[in-house]
Amino acid sequence: MIDVSTPPAPQRNRPLLGAKRVYKANTKHIPVLATLVLLIVMYSVGVYNYDGFGDTQVLLNVFVDNAFLLVVAVGMTYVILTGGIDLSVGAVIALTTTVAATLLEAGWSAAVVLPVALLIGTVMGLGMGCVIHFFKVEPFIATLAGMFLARGLSLLINRNSIPITNDFWTQMAQKRFRFDDGVFISLNVVIAVIVVVIAALVLAWTRFGRNIYAIGGNADSALLMGLPVGRTRIAVYTFSGFCASLGGVLYSFYTSSGYSLHGQGLELDAIAAVVIGGVLLTGGSGYVLGTVLGVLVLGLIQTIITFQGDLNSWWTRIVVGILLFAFIVLQRLVTRKAK
């Protein structure tokens, strides 16, 4: 009797499919590795060209001067990973510092002012997240409205810079953690590091983190899989608002003032740090560690220009613009090859 059953399908393509999956996984790390290489090259150039650039405190000052930006950028990382954007963070910083300074000047206790300040951005983020989800408004438009609202409220409260002389605020601003003579970090850096660690662990090890990546990859597919897309989006914008308010508190420690014009353009700095750190603007790929590297790149650019001495501060914007173009092109190349 002749066996006429259908022969098994050839298995030759299976190793190729496995290799393709490995290739896709590896390409996800290319933008972060590129940022790390850029950071090392920039630091090496600085050490080679400028006396004193290699001092430990110079590197630590990059963290000290950009701790508030790092906190805001962490929240922005979550938002961009979902494929969204948050343009309100700079204005939320202004509103937070203005409200905090006004209440402290009026004699309110710091124990009351601090949670009130943190609630400002959290509530605004919650509101924008609800508008985005329930009314299907584009994140760009919803957060642009939030930006105008926060900036307008801060200008309505007080148009002038308000000095903060509260004892608690002054102590927090002057708090230093010393490692050696002339080598220290501020309390802002410690808080920023705690935020980074918690955010990175949540993204890597929790269901909420996996949902963020899934929504950024394909929101419709995530919804069909039964994932809580709406709840996750609202939570992400709420977290971004909280990070903006916390960044505002750190900024008030850093400047010892509240001002309605604080944080102008800071939302663009946060977005630039996230993109340079390797997070895809379309969402679904990126790491908090990459954002940290992106913030350090921005800080090192400012430091190099300061050491150079004869360059206008606007060169910082020019260099950041060039890097943004380069990393956006790199992202496109990586995503094309991974398909």
Tab-separated table of C-alpha atoms in Angstrom:
chain	number	residue	atom	x	y	z
A	1	MET	CA	0.000	0.000	0.000
A	2	ILE	CA	1.382	3.431	-1.008
A	3	ASP	CA	1.434	6.164	1.651
A	4	VAL	CA	-0.129	9.227	0.047
A	5	SER	CA	-0.376	11.288	3.239
A	6	THR	CA	0.798	14.910	3.075
A	7	PRO	CA	4.505	15.131	3.858
A	8	PRO	CA	5.509	17.326	6.764
A	9	ALA	CA	6.225	20.945	5.946
A	10	PRO	CA	9.892	21.791	5.569
A	11	GLN	CA	11.500	23.229	8.714
A	12	ARG	CA	14.253	25.163	7.020
A	13	ASN	CA	12.758	28.602	7.758
A	14	ARG	CA	12.396	28.159	11.517
A	15	PRO	CA	16.029	28.946	12.377
A	16	LEU	CA	15.756	32.034	10.191
A	17	LEU	CA	12.660	33.199	12.076
A	18	GLY	CA	14.455	32.686	15.386
A	19	ALA	CA	17.442	34.657	14.156
A	20	LYS	CA	15.119	37.451	13.038
A	21	ARG	CA	13.577	37.665	16.502
A	22	VAL	CA	17.029	37.871	18.074
A	23	TYR	CA	17.979	40.585	15.593
A	24	LYS	CA	14.870	42.598	16.487
A	25	ALA	CA	15.674	42.306	20.192
A	26	ASN	CA	19.256	43.422	19.631
A	27	THR	CA	18.366	46.434	17.492
A	28	LYS	CA	16.251	47.849	20.328
A	29	HIS	CA	19.459	48.543	22.254
A	30	ILE	CA	21.251	50.368	19.418
A	31	PRO	CA	19.961	53.897	20.229
A	32	VAL	CA	20.837	53.527	23.932
A	33	LEU	CA	24.299	52.226	23.096
A	34	ALA	CA	24.772	55.117	20.656
A	35	THR	CA	23.887	57.563	23.446
A	36	LEU	CA	26.337	55.874	25.804
A	37	VAL	CA	29.124	56.054	23.209
A	38	LEU	CA	28.301	59.735	22.553
A	39	LEU	CA	28.427	60.470	26.282
A	40	ILE	CA	31.830	58.778	26.668
A	41	VAL	CA	33.226	60.613	23.629
A	42	MET	CA	31.948	63.987	24.862
A	43	TYR	CA	33.397	63.474	28.328
A	44	SER	CA	36.727	62.320	26.892
A	45	VAL	CA	36.897	65.389	24.625
A	46	GLY	CA	36.142	67.621	27.603
A	47	VAL	CA	38.833	66.028	29.762
A	48	TYR	CA	41.377	66.290	26.936
A	49	ASN	CA	40.686	69.934	26.069
A	50	TYR	CA	39.862	71.660	29.359
A	51	ASP	CA	41.807	71.817	32.595
A	52	GLY	CA	39.750	70.657	35.561
A	53	PHE	CA	37.039	69.041	33.424
A	54	GLY	CA	37.957	65.628	34.820
A	55	ASP	CA	37.336	66.663	38.432
A	56	THR	CA	34.750	64.474	40.105
A	57	GLN	CA	32.693	67.465	41.200
A	58	VAL	CA	32.357	68.691	37.607
A	59	LEU	CA	30.609	65.428	36.702
A	60	LEU	CA	28.490	65.498	39.859
A	61	ASN	CA	27.462	69.064	39.075
A	62	VAL	CA	25.832	67.779	35.888
A	63	PHE	CA	23.516	65.776	38.133
A	64	VAL	CA	23.082	68.637	40.615
A	65	ASP	CA	22.148	71.143	37.902
A	66	ASN	CA	19.800	68.799	36.049
A	67	ALA	CA	18.114	66.778	38.801
A	68	PHE	CA	14.760	68.489	38.257
A	69	LEU	CA	14.988	67.879	34.497
A	70	LEU	CA	15.766	64.215	35.112
A	71	VAL	CA	12.615	63.780	37.209
A	72	VAL	CA	10.467	65.485	34.560
A	73	ALA	CA	12.099	63.421	31.800
A	74	VAL	CA	11.281	60.180	33.625
A	75	GLY	CA	7.587	61.080	33.525
A	76	MET	CA	7.948	62.068	29.869
A	77	THR	CA	9.534	58.670	29.170
A	78	TYR	CA	6.387	56.896	30.329
A	79	VAL	CA	4.203	59.153	28.182
A	80	ILE	CA	6.289	58.754	25.012
A	81	LEU	CA	6.502	54.986	25.518
A	82	THR	CA	2.710	54.894	25.122
A	83	GLY	CA	3.017	56.892	21.899
A	84	GLY	CA	1.865	60.142	23.503
A	85	ILE	CA	3.368	63.513	24.371
A	86	ASP	CA	3.071	65.927	27.309
A	87	LEU	CA	3.639	69.604	26.532
A	88	SER	CA	2.393	70.844	29.904
A	89	VAL	CA	5.333	69.895	32.133
A	90	GLY	CA	7.228	73.196	31.901
A	91	ALA	CA	4.122	75.219	32.747
A	92	VAL	CA	3.288	72.835	35.594
A	93	ILE	CA	6.725	73.531	37.050
A	94	ALA	CA	5.979	77.261	36.925
A	95	LEU	CA	2.583	76.785	38.567
A	96	THR	CA	4.039	74.530	41.257
A	97	THR	CA	6.821	76.942	42.192
A	98	THR	CA	4.482	79.948	42.113
A	99	VAL	CA	1.844	78.312	44.325
A	100	ALA	CA	4.459	76.976	46.749
A	101	ALA	CA	6.227	80.342	47.043
A	102	THR	CA	2.931	82.234	47.437
A	103	LEU	CA	1.633	79.935	50.176
A	104	LEU	CA	4.966	79.932	52.035
A	105	GLU	CA	5.107	83.726	51.835
A	106	ALA	CA	1.594	83.826	53.317
A	107	GLY	CA	2.831	81.857	56.324
A	108	TRP	CA	1.557	78.379	55.474
A	109	SER	CA	3.435	75.425	56.949
A	110	ALA	CA	5.811	73.564	54.623
A	111	ALA	CA	4.125	70.319	55.742
A	112	VAL	CA	0.927	71.561	54.064
A	113	VAL	CA	2.494	73.346	51.092
A	114	LEU	CA	4.572	70.367	49.942
A	115	PRO	CA	1.662	67.925	49.389
A	116	VAL	CA	-0.439	70.730	47.861
A	117	ALA	CA	2.375	71.463	45.401
A	118	LEU	CA	2.680	67.793	44.447
A	119	LEU	CA	-1.075	67.509	43.961
A	120	ILE	CA	-1.141	70.327	41.396
A	121	GLY	CA	0.579	68.414	38.610
A	122	THR	CA	-0.938	65.094	39.641
A	123	VAL	CA	-4.489	66.430	39.321
A	124	MET	CA	-3.679	68.174	36.036
A	125	GLY	CA	-2.138	64.988	34.656
A	126	LEU	CA	-5.187	63.006	35.730
A	127	GLY	CA	-7.468	65.508	34.021
A	128	MET	CA	-5.499	65.497	30.774
A	129	GLY	CA	-5.367	61.699	30.778
A	130	CYS	CA	-9.153	61.510	31.188
A	131	VAL	CA	-9.693	63.995	28.361
A	132	ILE	CA	-7.342	62.018	26.097
A	133	HIS	CA	-9.025	58.702	26.840
A	134	PHE	CA	-12.727	59.476	27.235
A	135	PHE	CA	-13.014	62.213	24.613
A	136	LYS	CA	-10.454	60.753	22.177
A	137	VAL	CA	-8.512	64.022	22.065
A	138	GLU	CA	-4.996	63.882	20.648
A	139	PRO	CA	-2.355	64.107	23.424
A	140	PHE	CA	-0.698	67.046	21.654
A	141	ILE	CA	-3.895	69.124	21.848
A	142	ALA	CA	-4.919	68.063	25.360
A	143	THR	CA	-1.505	68.760	26.884
A	144	LEU	CA	-1.157	71.994	24.912
A	145	ALA	CA	-4.382	73.137	26.583
A	146	GLY	CA	-2.925	72.029	29.917
A	147	MET	CA	0.199	74.054	29.215
A	148	PHE	CA	-1.807	77.223	28.556
A	149	LEU	CA	-3.959	76.616	31.637
A	150	ALA	CA	-1.023	76.067	33.993
A	151	ARG	CA	0.973	78.999	32.640
A	152	GLY	CA	-2.056	81.274	32.743
A	153	LEU	CA	-2.883	80.341	36.339
A	154	SER	CA	0.686	80.990	37.453
A	155	LEU	CA	0.653	84.412	35.771
A	156	LEU	CA	-2.707	85.157	37.380
A	157	ILE	CA	-1.371	84.333	40.844
A	158	ASN	CA	1.759	86.475	40.575
A	159	ARG	CA	3.774	87.831	37.661
A	160	ASN	CA	6.848	88.589	39.768
A	161	SER	CA	9.559	86.318	41.114
A	162	ILE	CA	8.787	85.333	44.707
A	163	PRO	CA	11.784	84.552	46.960
A	164	ILE	CA	11.404	81.551	49.269
A	165	THR	CA	12.824	82.089	52.757
A	166	ASN	CA	10.988	79.298	54.583
A	167	ASP	CA	13.342	77.448	56.967
A	168	PHE	CA	12.389	73.978	55.717
A	169	TRP	CA	12.798	74.967	52.049
A	170	THR	CA	16.151	76.598	52.812
A	171	GLN	CA	17.389	73.512	54.660
A	172	MET	CA	16.348	71.235	51.801
A	173	ALA	CA	18.035	73.546	49.282
A	174	GLN	CA	21.281	73.600	51.254
A	175	LYS	CA	21.335	69.896	52.131
A	176	ARG	CA	24.524	68.241	50.869
A	177	PHE	CA	25.727	64.631	50.903
A	178	ARG	CA	29.518	64.818	50.996
A	179	PHE	CA	31.888	62.081	49.844
A	180	ASP	CA	35.151	64.008	50.227
A	181	ASP	CA	36.406	67.565	50.502
A	182	GLY	CA	34.660	69.521	47.761
A	183	VAL	CA	32.865	66.418	46.457
A	184	PHE	CA	29.115	66.358	47.107
A	185	ILE	CA	25.632	65.948	45.704
A	186	SER	CA	22.474	67.792	46.675
A	187	LEU	CA	19.231	66.392	48.044
A	188	ASN	CA	17.706	66.951	44.593
A	189	VAL	CA	20.062	64.359	43.127
A	190	VAL	CA	19.124	61.776	45.753
A	191	ILE	CA	15.420	62.301	45.074
A	192	ALA	CA	15.988	62.110	41.309
A	193	VAL	CA	17.924	58.831	41.653
A	194	ILE	CA	15.125	57.342	43.763
A	195	VAL	CA	12.566	58.320	41.110
A	196	VAL	CA	14.734	56.802	38.351
A	197	VAL	CA	15.198	53.506	40.198
A	198	ILE	CA	11.507	53.128	41.020
A	199	ALA	CA	10.427	54.054	37.477
A	200	ALA	CA	12.921	51.632	35.916
A	201	LEU	CA	11.810	48.766	38.171
A	202	VAL	CA	8.139	49.433	37.454
A	203	LEU	CA	8.754	49.377	33.690
A	204	ALA	CA	10.852	46.232	33.811
A	205	TRP	CA	9.120	44.074	36.406
A	206	THR	CA	5.442	44.980	36.709
A	207	ARG	CA	2.300	44.348	34.692
A	208	PHE	CA	1.783	48.095	34.487
A	209	GLY	CA	5.175	48.457	32.784
A	210	ARG	CA	4.394	45.697	30.289
A	211	ASN	CA	1.062	47.353	29.519
A	212	ILE	CA	2.871	50.614	28.733
A	213	TYR	CA	5.116	48.894	26.208
A	214	ALA	CA	2.162	47.011	24.701
A	215	ILE	CA	0.098	50.191	24.237
A	216	GLY	CA	3.038	51.961	22.629
A	217	GLY	CA	3.622	49.028	20.295
A	218	ASN	CA	0.005	48.826	19.119
A	219	ALA	CA	-2.852	50.205	21.204
A	220	ASP	CA	-5.559	48.430	19.176
A	221	SER	CA	-3.874	45.055	19.584
A	222	ALA	CA	-3.414	45.716	23.310
A	223	LEU	CA	-7.135	46.465	23.599
A	224	LEU	CA	-8.044	43.252	21.749
A	225	MET	CA	-5.801	41.333	24.139
A	226	GLY	CA	-7.886	42.621	27.035
A	227	LEU	CA	-5.279	44.994	28.439
A	228	PRO	CA	-6.541	48.052	30.389
A	229	VAL	CA	-5.539	50.600	27.757
A	230	GLY	CA	-7.609	53.495	29.078
A	231	ARG	CA	-6.664	52.999	32.706
A	232	THR	CA	-2.990	52.694	31.808
A	233	ARG	CA	-2.993	55.861	29.694
A	234	ILE	CA	-4.689	57.858	32.437
A	235	ALA	CA	-2.202	56.528	34.989
A	236	VAL	CA	0.735	57.430	32.730
A	237	TYR	CA	-0.361	61.065	32.325
A	238	THR	CA	-1.090	61.253	36.054
A	239	PHE	CA	2.431	60.022	36.756
A	240	SER	CA	3.881	62.533	34.306
A	241	GLY	CA	1.980	65.316	36.073
A	242	PHE	CA	3.282	64.130	39.432
A	243	CYS	CA	6.854	64.103	38.086
A	244	ALA	CA	6.347	67.645	36.739
A	245	SER	CA	5.165	68.864	40.149
A	246	LEU	CA	7.998	67.043	41.907
A	247	GLY	CA	10.368	68.607	39.390
A	248	GLY	CA	8.832	71.969	40.280
A	249	VAL	CA	9.499	71.384	43.980
A	250	LEU	CA	13.112	70.434	43.197
A	251	TYR	CA	13.390	73.519	40.978
A	252	SER	CA	12.187	75.689	43.853
A	253	PHE	CA	14.884	74.097	46.043
A	254	TYR	CA	17.431	74.803	43.302
A	255	THR	CA	16.456	78.459	42.748
A	256	SER	CA	14.888	79.278	46.146
A	257	SER	CA	12.098	81.093	44.331
A	258	GLY	CA	8.767	80.741	42.623
A	259	TYR	CA	8.154	82.416	39.287
A	260	SER	CA	5.413	82.235	36.678
A	261	LEU	CA	8.033	82.137	33.904
A	262	HIS	CA	10.006	79.224	35.348
A	263	GLY	CA	10.285	76.172	33.105
A	264	GLN	CA	9.864	77.917	29.765
A	265	GLY	CA	10.866	75.434	27.071
A	266	LEU	CA	11.643	72.744	29.645
A	267	GLU	CA	9.087	70.414	28.060
A	268	LEU	CA	11.244	70.499	24.914
A	269	ASP	CA	14.372	69.725	26.923
A	270	ALA	CA	12.601	66.738	28.483
A	271	ILE	CA	11.447	65.450	25.091
A	272	ALA	CA	14.955	65.955	23.674
A	273	ALA	CA	16.523	64.023	26.571
A	274	VAL	CA	14.070	61.139	26.105
A	275	VAL	CA	14.617	60.936	22.332
A	276	ILE	CA	18.407	61.249	22.591
A	277	GLY	CA	18.188	58.539	25.250
A	278	GLY	CA	16.809	56.132	22.654
A	279	VAL	CA	13.059	56.109	23.356
A	280	LEU	CA	11.086	55.826	20.113
A	281	LEU	CA	8.787	58.790	19.497
A	282	THR	CA	6.198	56.361	18.152
A	283	GLY	CA	6.277	54.464	21.455
A	284	GLY	CA	6.782	50.864	22.465
A	285	SER	CA	10.573	50.869	22.811
A	286	GLY	CA	12.984	52.542	25.202
A	287	TYR	CA	14.343	52.536	28.722
A	288	VAL	CA	14.546	54.868	31.698
A	289	LEU	CA	18.313	54.316	31.730
A	290	GLY	CA	18.460	55.776	28.224
A	291	THR	CA	16.643	58.869	29.469
A	292	VAL	CA	19.248	59.266	32.212
A	293	LEU	CA	21.965	59.147	29.556
A	294	GLY	CA	20.039	61.682	27.462
A	295	VAL	CA	19.862	64.129	30.384
A	296	LEU	CA	23.595	63.662	30.995
A	297	VAL	CA	24.302	64.421	27.336
A	298	LEU	CA	22.354	67.694	27.596
A	299	GLY	CA	24.160	68.545	30.834
A	300	LEU	CA	27.583	67.797	29.356
A	301	ILE	CA	26.856	70.014	26.351
A	302	GLN	CA	26.133	72.915	28.708
A	303	THR	CA	29.261	72.145	30.748
A	304	ILE	CA	31.545	72.014	27.685
A	305	ILE	CA	30.161	75.326	26.409
A	306	THR	CA	30.739	76.863	29.859
A	307	PHE	CA	34.335	75.621	29.934
A	308	GLN	CA	34.914	76.909	26.408
A	309	GLY	CA	34.025	80.392	27.636
A	310	ASP	CA	33.745	82.181	24.294
A	311	LEU	CA	30.568	80.501	23.013
A	312	ASN	CA	27.059	81.875	23.383
A	313	SER	CA	24.660	79.772	25.458
A	314	TRP	CA	22.469	79.403	22.361
A	315	TRP	CA	25.056	76.947	21.049
A	316	THR	CA	23.491	74.488	23.489
A	317	ARG	CA	20.246	74.630	21.486
A	318	ILE	CA	22.099	74.301	18.198
A	319	VAL	CA	23.993	71.190	19.297
A	320	VAL	CA	20.869	69.637	20.829
A	321	GLY	CA	18.993	70.270	17.578
A	322	ILE	CA	21.708	68.521	15.567
A	323	LEU	CA	21.711	65.559	17.961
A	324	LEU	CA	17.924	65.307	17.805
A	325	PHE	CA	18.013	65.120	14.017
A	326	ALA	CA	20.737	62.461	14.207
A	327	PHE	CA	18.908	60.293	16.737
A	328	ILE	CA	15.556	60.561	14.954
A	329	VAL	CA	17.239	59.366	11.754
A	330	LEU	CA	18.924	56.566	13.725
A	331	GLN	CA	15.556	55.521	15.132
A	332	ARG	CA	14.064	55.352	11.662
A	333	LEU	CA	16.937	53.252	10.367
A	334	VAL	CA	16.723	50.868	13.320
A	335	THR	CA	12.957	50.414	13.062
A	336	ARG	CA	13.174	49.789	9.302
A	337	LYS	CA	15.835	47.125	9.699
A	338	ALA	CA	13.922	45.459	12.524
A	339	LYS	CA	10.823	44.921	10.333
